[in-house]
Amino acid sequence: GSRSAQQGAAGGDGSAGGAVAHTPSTEDFSLSLLDTNLPAEAETELRSFIAKRLSKGALFEGMGNVASVGLSIPEGKVGCYYCRFQQESLLEMATLESDINAPEYVVCFLGGSEKEDTFRLELDKYIQNLKINLDLEQKNLETCVSPYLRSWFEDAICPIQRVVQLFQDKLASLLHAALSYTPVEVKNADERTEKDISRFLAAASLQGLVQEGTMTSLCIAMTEEQHKSLVIDCSGPQPQLHNAGSNRFCEDWMQAFVNGAEGGNPFLFRQILENFKLKAIQDINNLKRFIRQAEMNHYALFKCYLFLKNCGSGDILLKIVKVEHAEMPEARNVVTVLEEFMRE
């Protein structure tokens, strides 16, 4: 693998090697360099670091790891994402014939920040696509693999930053759509912008943090309200939004993104996004706790109402708890009363 240094300290350098071994902890193996844009000395140090990890059997196929590594480069200590994998077609053969000795590869992405862990899932997906396209028998290292690896930073790390810079103060509506699972329709955008918006929405949603059944029901409910689809028209220099929703919670977090834009560090944007989701989950859990208390206590019901009024995202939280408590009569009654209060 290889990387071009991008955006100063937040950029990347890297190296890759092939390891001919199935269980490196028990067999001899060698690492040979395929492609890199690291200086020779740093590449040797990185290879030594990876060899140690391989000899301990610490690399599982297709699952990336993140560690801090010191190299002879100006940045000194950098974050290193590394992943061991086999070519997809060879992996299938290896499953059928356990004694096959197919080459394995290790890709390393180095960034000036040690925060690559926040992008580990994106980089795992990036490697998955590489596995499918990798065919060294066809001599496509120079034509396909190297260019793909060189664009890792732009393709996997920068989409959130690009969306923040494109939407600016309209970002609140995008955050609102992601939290509420409002369908989003993008018009007149180039392929990269459309992908960026889709990735941002996926990264900002509570998928995996809230019960799966809740997410499914929310998606169905929001899709049925077709008139509420958020339409983003990218035909001009600034995106135009139609049927946009927002609330105070999303407005406040939008401000955090806009303020962070001055530094231009993509790792910072991702951290803000994770904090945004964490606060949303905390608010949902607090509301659910108040609802449980309100089933038996009228004062707790008033606390629920005050919480919804003051948290800034009462509209979304009510939808989420309504879906979650649909099968629980007492809690459903509390939610119905809260809906009436909020409407008034």
CSV table of C-alpha atoms in Angstrom, one decimal:
chain,number,residue,atom,x,y,z
A,1,GLY,CA,0.0,0.0,0.0
A,2,SER,CA,1.1,3.6,-0.3
A,3,ARG,CA,0.0,7.0,0.6
A,4,SER,CA,0.7,10.6,-0.4
A,5,ALA,CA,1.4,13.1,2.3
A,6,GLN,CA,-1.7,15.3,2.6
A,7,GLN,CA,-2.6,18.4,4.5
A,8,GLY,CA,0.6,18.7,6.5
A,9,ALA,CA,0.5,17.0,9.9
A,10,ALA,CA,-2.9,15.4,9.2
A,11,GLY,CA,-1.6,13.6,6.1
A,12,GLY,CA,-0.2,10.2,5.6
A,13,ASP,CA,2.7,8.1,4.5
A,14,GLY,CA,2.8,4.4,4.4
A,15,SER,CA,4.1,1.0,3.5
A,16,ALA,CA,2.9,-2.5,2.7
A,17,GLY,CA,4.3,-5.9,2.7
A,18,GLY,CA,3.3,-9.4,1.7
A,19,ALA,CA,3.6,-12.1,4.4
A,20,VAL,CA,3.6,-15.7,3.1
A,21,ALA,CA,2.1,-17.4,6.2
A,22,HIS,CA,-1.3,-18.5,7.5
A,23,THR,CA,-0.4,-18.5,11.2
A,24,PRO,CA,2.7,-16.3,11.4
A,25,SER,CA,3.0,-16.9,15.1
A,26,THR,CA,3.9,-20.5,14.5
A,27,GLU,CA,5.6,-20.4,11.0
A,28,ASP,CA,8.5,-18.7,9.4
A,29,PHE,CA,7.5,-15.8,7.2
A,30,SER,CA,9.1,-13.0,5.3
A,31,LEU,CA,7.9,-9.5,4.5
A,32,SER,CA,8.7,-8.1,1.1
A,33,LEU,CA,7.9,-4.5,0.1
A,34,LEU,CA,5.4,-4.0,-2.7
A,35,ASP,CA,4.9,-0.2,-2.6
A,36,THR,CA,5.5,2.7,-0.3
A,37,ASN,CA,6.1,6.5,-0.2
A,38,LEU,CA,8.0,6.4,3.1
A,39,PRO,CA,11.7,7.2,3.2
A,40,ALA,CA,13.8,4.0,3.2
A,41,GLU,CA,14.9,4.2,6.9
A,42,ALA,CA,11.3,4.7,8.1
A,43,GLU,CA,10.0,1.9,5.9
A,44,THR,CA,12.5,-0.5,7.5
A,45,GLU,CA,11.3,0.6,10.9
A,46,LEU,CA,7.7,0.2,10.0
A,47,ARG,CA,8.4,-3.3,8.5
A,48,SER,CA,10.1,-4.3,11.8
A,49,PHE,CA,7.0,-3.0,13.7
A,50,ILE,CA,4.6,-5.1,11.5
A,51,ALA,CA,6.9,-8.2,11.7
A,52,LYS,CA,6.7,-8.1,15.5
A,53,ARG,CA,2.9,-7.9,15.4
A,54,LEU,CA,2.8,-10.7,12.9
A,55,SER,CA,5.1,-12.9,15.0
A,56,LYS,CA,2.8,-12.5,18.0
A,57,GLY,CA,-0.2,-13.6,15.8
A,58,ALA,CA,-1.9,-10.2,16.6
A,59,LEU,CA,-3.2,-9.5,13.1
A,60,PHE,CA,-6.6,-11.1,12.2
A,61,GLU,CA,-7.5,-11.3,8.5
A,62,GLY,CA,-9.5,-8.3,7.3
A,63,MET,CA,-9.7,-6.6,10.7
A,64,GLY,CA,-7.7,-3.4,11.1
A,65,ASN,CA,-5.7,-2.3,14.1
A,66,VAL,CA,-4.5,1.1,15.2
A,67,ALA,CA,-1.3,1.8,17.1
A,68,SER,CA,1.1,4.7,17.7
A,69,VAL,CA,4.4,4.1,16.0
A,70,GLY,CA,7.7,6.1,16.2
A,71,LEU,CA,9.5,6.5,12.8
A,72,SER,CA,12.4,8.5,11.4
A,73,ILE,CA,10.2,11.1,9.8
A,74,PRO,CA,9.6,14.8,10.7
A,75,GLU,CA,6.4,13.9,12.6
A,76,GLY,CA,8.2,11.4,14.8
A,77,LYS,CA,5.3,9.5,16.3
A,78,VAL,CA,2.3,8.9,14.1
A,79,GLY,CA,-0.9,6.9,14.2
A,80,CYS,CA,-0.7,3.7,12.2
A,81,TYR,CA,-3.7,1.8,10.9
A,82,TYR,CA,-2.6,-1.7,9.7
A,83,CYS,CA,-4.6,-4.5,8.3
A,84,ARG,CA,-3.6,-8.1,7.1
A,85,PHE,CA,-5.6,-9.6,4.3
A,86,GLN,CA,-5.6,-12.0,1.4
A,87,GLN,CA,-6.9,-11.5,-2.1
A,88,GLU,CA,-10.7,-12.3,-2.1
A,89,SER,CA,-10.4,-15.1,-4.7
A,90,LEU,CA,-7.4,-16.7,-3.0
A,91,LEU,CA,-9.2,-16.5,0.4
A,92,GLU,CA,-12.1,-18.6,-1.0
A,93,MET,CA,-9.6,-21.2,-2.3
A,94,ALA,CA,-7.7,-21.2,1.0
A,95,THR,CA,-11.0,-22.1,2.7
A,96,LEU,CA,-11.4,-25.1,0.5
A,97,GLU,CA,-7.8,-26.3,0.6
A,98,SER,CA,-6.4,-25.7,4.1
A,99,ASP,CA,-2.8,-26.4,3.0
A,100,ILE,CA,-2.7,-23.7,0.3
A,101,ASN,CA,0.2,-21.3,0.8
A,102,ALA,CA,-1.3,-18.1,-0.8
A,103,PRO,CA,0.4,-14.7,-0.3
A,104,GLU,CA,-1.0,-12.4,2.3
A,105,TYR,CA,-0.7,-8.7,2.5
A,106,VAL,CA,-0.4,-6.0,5.1
A,107,VAL,CA,-1.5,-2.5,4.3
A,108,CYS,CA,-0.4,0.4,6.6
A,109,PHE,CA,-1.9,3.9,6.5
A,110,LEU,CA,0.1,6.5,8.5
A,111,GLY,CA,-1.4,9.8,9.7
A,112,GLY,CA,0.1,12.8,11.5
A,113,SER,CA,-2.6,12.3,14.1
A,114,GLU,CA,-3.0,9.3,16.5
A,115,LYS,CA,-6.7,9.4,16.0
A,116,GLU,CA,-7.1,7.0,13.2
A,117,ASP,CA,-9.1,4.7,15.5
A,118,THR,CA,-12.1,7.0,15.0
A,119,PHE,CA,-11.9,6.1,11.3
A,120,ARG,CA,-11.2,2.4,11.7
A,121,LEU,CA,-14.5,1.1,10.3
A,122,GLU,CA,-14.1,3.3,7.2
A,123,LEU,CA,-10.6,2.1,6.6
A,124,ASP,CA,-11.8,-1.6,7.1
A,125,LYS,CA,-14.3,-1.0,4.3
A,126,TYR,CA,-11.6,0.6,2.2
A,127,ILE,CA,-9.4,-2.5,2.6
A,128,GLN,CA,-12.5,-4.7,1.8
A,129,ASN,CA,-12.8,-2.9,-1.6
A,130,LEU,CA,-9.1,-3.4,-2.2
A,131,LYS,CA,-9.4,-7.2,-1.5
A,132,ILE,CA,-12.1,-7.5,-4.2
A,133,ASN,CA,-10.1,-5.5,-6.8
A,134,LEU,CA,-6.6,-6.8,-6.0
A,135,ASP,CA,-5.3,-9.1,-8.7
A,136,LEU,CA,-1.5,-9.0,-8.8
A,137,GLU,CA,-1.5,-11.8,-11.4
A,138,GLN,CA,-2.9,-9.2,-13.8
A,139,LYS,CA,0.0,-6.8,-12.9
A,140,ASN,CA,-2.4,-4.1,-11.8
A,141,LEU,CA,-0.3,-2.9,-8.9
A,142,GLU,CA,0.8,0.3,-10.8
A,143,THR,CA,-2.4,0.9,-12.7
A,144,CYS,CA,-5.0,0.1,-10.0
A,145,VAL,CA,-3.8,-0.8,-6.6
A,146,SER,CA,-1.2,2.0,-6.0
A,147,PRO,CA,-3.5,4.9,-7.2
A,148,TYR,CA,-6.3,3.4,-5.0
A,149,LEU,CA,-4.0,3.3,-1.9
A,150,ARG,CA,-2.6,6.8,-2.5
A,151,SER,CA,-6.1,8.3,-2.3
A,152,TRP,CA,-6.9,6.7,1.1
A,153,PHE,CA,-6.8,10.0,3.0
A,154,GLU,CA,-9.0,11.9,0.6
A,155,ASP,CA,-11.5,9.0,0.2
A,156,ALA,CA,-11.8,7.6,3.7
A,157,ILE,CA,-10.9,10.4,6.1
A,158,CYS,CA,-12.0,13.7,4.4
A,159,PRO,CA,-15.7,13.2,3.5
A,160,ILE,CA,-17.0,14.6,6.8
A,161,GLN,CA,-14.7,17.6,6.5
A,162,ARG,CA,-15.8,18.3,2.9
A,163,VAL,CA,-19.5,18.1,3.9
A,164,VAL,CA,-18.9,20.6,6.8
A,165,GLN,CA,-17.2,23.0,4.4
A,166,LEU,CA,-19.9,22.6,1.8
A,167,PHE,CA,-22.9,23.0,4.1
A,168,GLN,CA,-21.6,25.4,6.7
A,169,ASP,CA,-24.5,26.9,8.7
A,170,LYS,CA,-27.0,24.6,6.8
A,171,LEU,CA,-25.3,21.6,8.4
A,172,ALA,CA,-27.9,21.7,11.3
A,173,SER,CA,-30.5,20.3,8.9
A,174,LEU,CA,-28.3,17.5,7.8
A,175,LEU,CA,-27.6,16.5,11.5
A,176,HIS,CA,-31.4,16.7,12.1
A,177,ALA,CA,-32.1,14.4,9.2
A,178,ALA,CA,-29.5,11.9,10.4
A,179,LEU,CA,-30.8,11.8,14.0
A,180,SER,CA,-34.5,11.5,12.9
A,181,TYR,CA,-33.9,9.1,10.0
A,182,THR,CA,-35.6,11.5,7.6
A,183,PRO,CA,-35.1,10.3,4.0
A,184,VAL,CA,-32.6,12.5,2.1
A,185,GLU,CA,-32.7,13.0,-1.6
A,186,VAL,CA,-29.7,14.6,-3.3
A,187,LYS,CA,-30.1,16.3,-6.7
A,188,ASN,CA,-27.6,17.7,-9.3
A,189,ALA,CA,-24.5,16.6,-7.3
A,190,ASP,CA,-21.4,15.0,-8.7
A,191,GLU,CA,-20.6,11.4,-7.6
A,192,ARG,CA,-18.1,12.4,-4.9
A,193,THR,CA,-20.4,14.9,-3.2
A,194,GLU,CA,-23.3,12.5,-3.3
A,195,LYS,CA,-21.1,9.8,-1.6
A,196,ASP,CA,-19.8,12.3,0.9
A,197,ILE,CA,-23.3,13.3,2.0
A,198,SER,CA,-24.3,9.7,2.2
A,199,ARG,CA,-21.3,8.8,4.4
A,200,PHE,CA,-21.9,11.9,6.6
A,201,LEU,CA,-25.5,10.8,7.2
A,202,ALA,CA,-24.4,7.2,8.0
A,203,ALA,CA,-21.7,8.5,10.4
A,204,ALA,CA,-24.1,10.9,12.2
A,205,SER,CA,-26.9,8.5,12.6
A,206,LEU,CA,-27.5,6.4,15.8
A,207,GLN,CA,-27.3,3.1,13.8
A,208,GLY,CA,-25.8,0.5,16.1
A,209,LEU,CA,-26.3,2.7,19.2
A,210,VAL,CA,-30.1,2.4,19.5
A,211,GLN,CA,-32.0,-0.8,19.4
A,212,GLU,CA,-32.2,-2.2,15.8
A,213,GLY,CA,-36.0,-2.6,16.0
A,214,THR,CA,-36.3,1.1,16.9
A,215,MET,CA,-34.2,2.2,13.9
A,216,THR,CA,-36.3,0.0,11.5
A,217,SER,CA,-39.6,1.4,12.9
A,218,LEU,CA,-38.3,5.0,12.7
A,219,CYS,CA,-37.1,4.5,9.1
A,220,ILE,CA,-40.5,3.1,8.1
A,221,ALA,CA,-42.3,5.9,9.9
A,222,MET,CA,-40.2,8.6,8.3
A,223,THR,CA,-40.3,7.0,4.9
A,224,GLU,CA,-44.1,7.0,5.1
A,225,GLU,CA,-44.1,10.8,5.7
A,226,GLN,CA,-42.8,11.3,2.2
A,227,HIS,CA,-43.6,15.0,2.3
A,228,LYS,CA,-41.0,15.4,5.0
A,229,SER,CA,-38.1,14.1,2.8
A,230,LEU,CA,-35.1,16.5,2.9
A,231,VAL,CA,-34.2,17.5,-0.7
A,232,ILE,CA,-30.7,18.8,-1.3
A,233,ASP,CA,-30.1,20.6,-4.6
A,234,CYS,CA,-26.4,20.9,-5.4
A,235,SER,CA,-26.7,22.7,-8.7
A,236,GLY,CA,-25.4,26.0,-7.3
A,237,PRO,CA,-22.1,26.8,-5.4
A,238,GLN,CA,-24.1,26.4,-2.1
A,239,PRO,CA,-26.5,23.5,-1.6
A,240,GLN,CA,-30.2,24.5,-1.4
A,241,LEU,CA,-32.3,22.6,1.1
A,242,HIS,CA,-36.1,22.0,0.8
A,243,ASN,CA,-38.3,20.6,3.6
A,244,ALA,CA,-35.4,21.1,6.0
A,245,GLY,CA,-35.9,20.5,9.7
A,246,SER,CA,-33.8,21.6,12.6
A,247,ASN,CA,-33.8,22.1,16.3
A,248,ARG,CA,-31.7,23.9,18.9
A,249,PHE,CA,-29.7,20.8,19.7
A,250,CYS,CA,-28.5,20.5,16.0
A,251,GLU,CA,-28.0,24.2,15.7
A,252,ASP,CA,-25.6,24.2,18.8
A,253,TRP,CA,-23.6,21.2,17.4
A,254,MET,CA,-23.5,22.8,13.9
A,255,GLN,CA,-21.8,25.7,15.6
A,256,ALA,CA,-19.1,23.3,17.0
A,257,PHE,CA,-18.4,22.0,13.5
A,258,VAL,CA,-18.2,25.5,12.0
A,259,ASN,CA,-15.9,26.7,14.8
A,260,GLY,CA,-13.7,23.6,14.2
A,261,ALA,CA,-13.5,24.3,10.4
A,262,GLU,CA,-10.8,27.0,11.1
A,263,GLY,CA,-8.2,24.3,12.0
A,264,GLY,CA,-9.2,22.1,9.1
A,265,ASN,CA,-8.3,18.8,10.9
A,266,PRO,CA,-10.6,15.9,9.7
A,267,PHE,CA,-9.9,13.9,12.8
A,268,LEU,CA,-11.3,16.7,14.9
A,269,PHE,CA,-14.6,16.8,12.9
A,270,ARG,CA,-15.0,13.0,13.4
A,271,GLN,CA,-14.5,13.5,17.2
A,272,ILE,CA,-17.1,16.2,17.2
A,273,LEU,CA,-19.5,13.9,15.4
A,274,GLU,CA,-18.9,11.1,17.9
A,275,ASN,CA,-19.5,13.5,20.8
A,276,PHE,CA,-22.7,14.7,19.1
A,277,LYS,CA,-24.0,11.1,19.0
A,278,LEU,CA,-22.9,10.4,22.5
A,279,LYS,CA,-24.9,13.4,23.8
A,280,ALA,CA,-28.0,12.3,21.8
A,281,ILE,CA,-27.8,8.8,23.3
A,282,GLN,CA,-27.4,10.3,26.8
A,283,ASP,CA,-30.5,12.4,26.3
A,284,ILE,CA,-32.5,9.4,25.0
A,285,ASN,CA,-31.5,7.3,28.1
A,286,ASN,CA,-32.3,10.2,30.5
A,287,LEU,CA,-35.7,10.6,28.9
A,288,LYS,CA,-36.4,6.8,29.1
A,289,ARG,CA,-35.5,6.9,32.8
A,290,PHE,CA,-37.9,9.8,33.4
A,291,ILE,CA,-40.6,8.0,31.5
A,292,ARG,CA,-40.2,4.9,33.7
A,293,GLN,CA,-40.5,7.1,36.8
A,294,ALA,CA,-43.5,9.0,35.3
A,295,GLU,CA,-45.5,5.8,35.0
A,296,MET,CA,-46.1,6.0,38.8
A,297,ASN,CA,-45.3,9.7,39.6
A,298,HIS,CA,-46.9,12.8,38.3
A,299,TYR,CA,-44.0,15.0,39.4
A,300,ALA,CA,-41.7,12.8,37.2
A,301,LEU,CA,-44.1,13.4,34.3
A,302,PHE,CA,-43.5,17.2,34.7
A,303,LYS,CA,-39.7,16.5,34.9
A,304,CYS,CA,-40.1,14.7,31.5
A,305,TYR,CA,-41.8,17.7,30.0
A,306,LEU,CA,-39.2,20.1,31.3
A,307,PHE,CA,-36.4,17.9,30.0
A,308,LEU,CA,-38.0,17.7,26.5
A,309,LYS,CA,-38.5,21.5,26.5
A,310,ASN,CA,-34.9,22.3,27.5
A,311,CYS,CA,-32.8,19.6,25.8
A,312,GLY,CA,-33.2,21.2,22.4
A,313,SER,CA,-34.1,18.0,20.5
A,314,GLY,CA,-37.5,17.1,22.1
A,315,ASP,CA,-39.1,16.6,18.6
A,316,ILE,CA,-36.7,13.8,17.7
A,317,LEU,CA,-36.4,12.2,21.2
A,318,LEU,CA,-40.2,11.9,21.4
A,319,LYS,CA,-40.3,10.1,18.1
A,320,ILE,CA,-37.6,7.6,19.2
A,321,VAL,CA,-39.2,6.8,22.6
A,322,LYS,CA,-42.7,6.6,21.0
A,323,VAL,CA,-41.4,3.9,18.7
A,324,GLU,CA,-39.5,2.1,21.5
A,325,HIS,CA,-42.5,2.1,23.9
A,326,ALA,CA,-45.2,1.3,21.3
A,327,GLU,CA,-45.8,-2.2,22.9
A,328,MET,CA,-45.7,-0.9,26.5
A,329,PRO,CA,-49.2,0.5,27.5
A,330,GLU,CA,-48.2,2.5,30.6
A,331,ALA,CA,-45.1,4.1,29.0
A,332,ARG,CA,-47.2,4.7,25.8
A,333,ASN,CA,-49.7,6.6,27.9
A,334,VAL,CA,-46.9,8.8,29.3
A,335,VAL,CA,-45.6,9.5,25.8
A,336,THR,CA,-49.1,10.4,24.6
A,337,VAL,CA,-49.5,12.9,27.4
A,338,LEU,CA,-46.0,14.4,26.7
A,339,GLU,CA,-46.9,14.8,23.0
A,340,GLU,CA,-50.0,16.8,24.0
A,341,PHE,CA,-48.0,19.0,26.3
A,342,MET,CA,-45.4,19.6,23.6
A,343,ARG,CA,-48.0,20.5,21.0
A,344,GLU,CA,-49.6,23.0,23.3
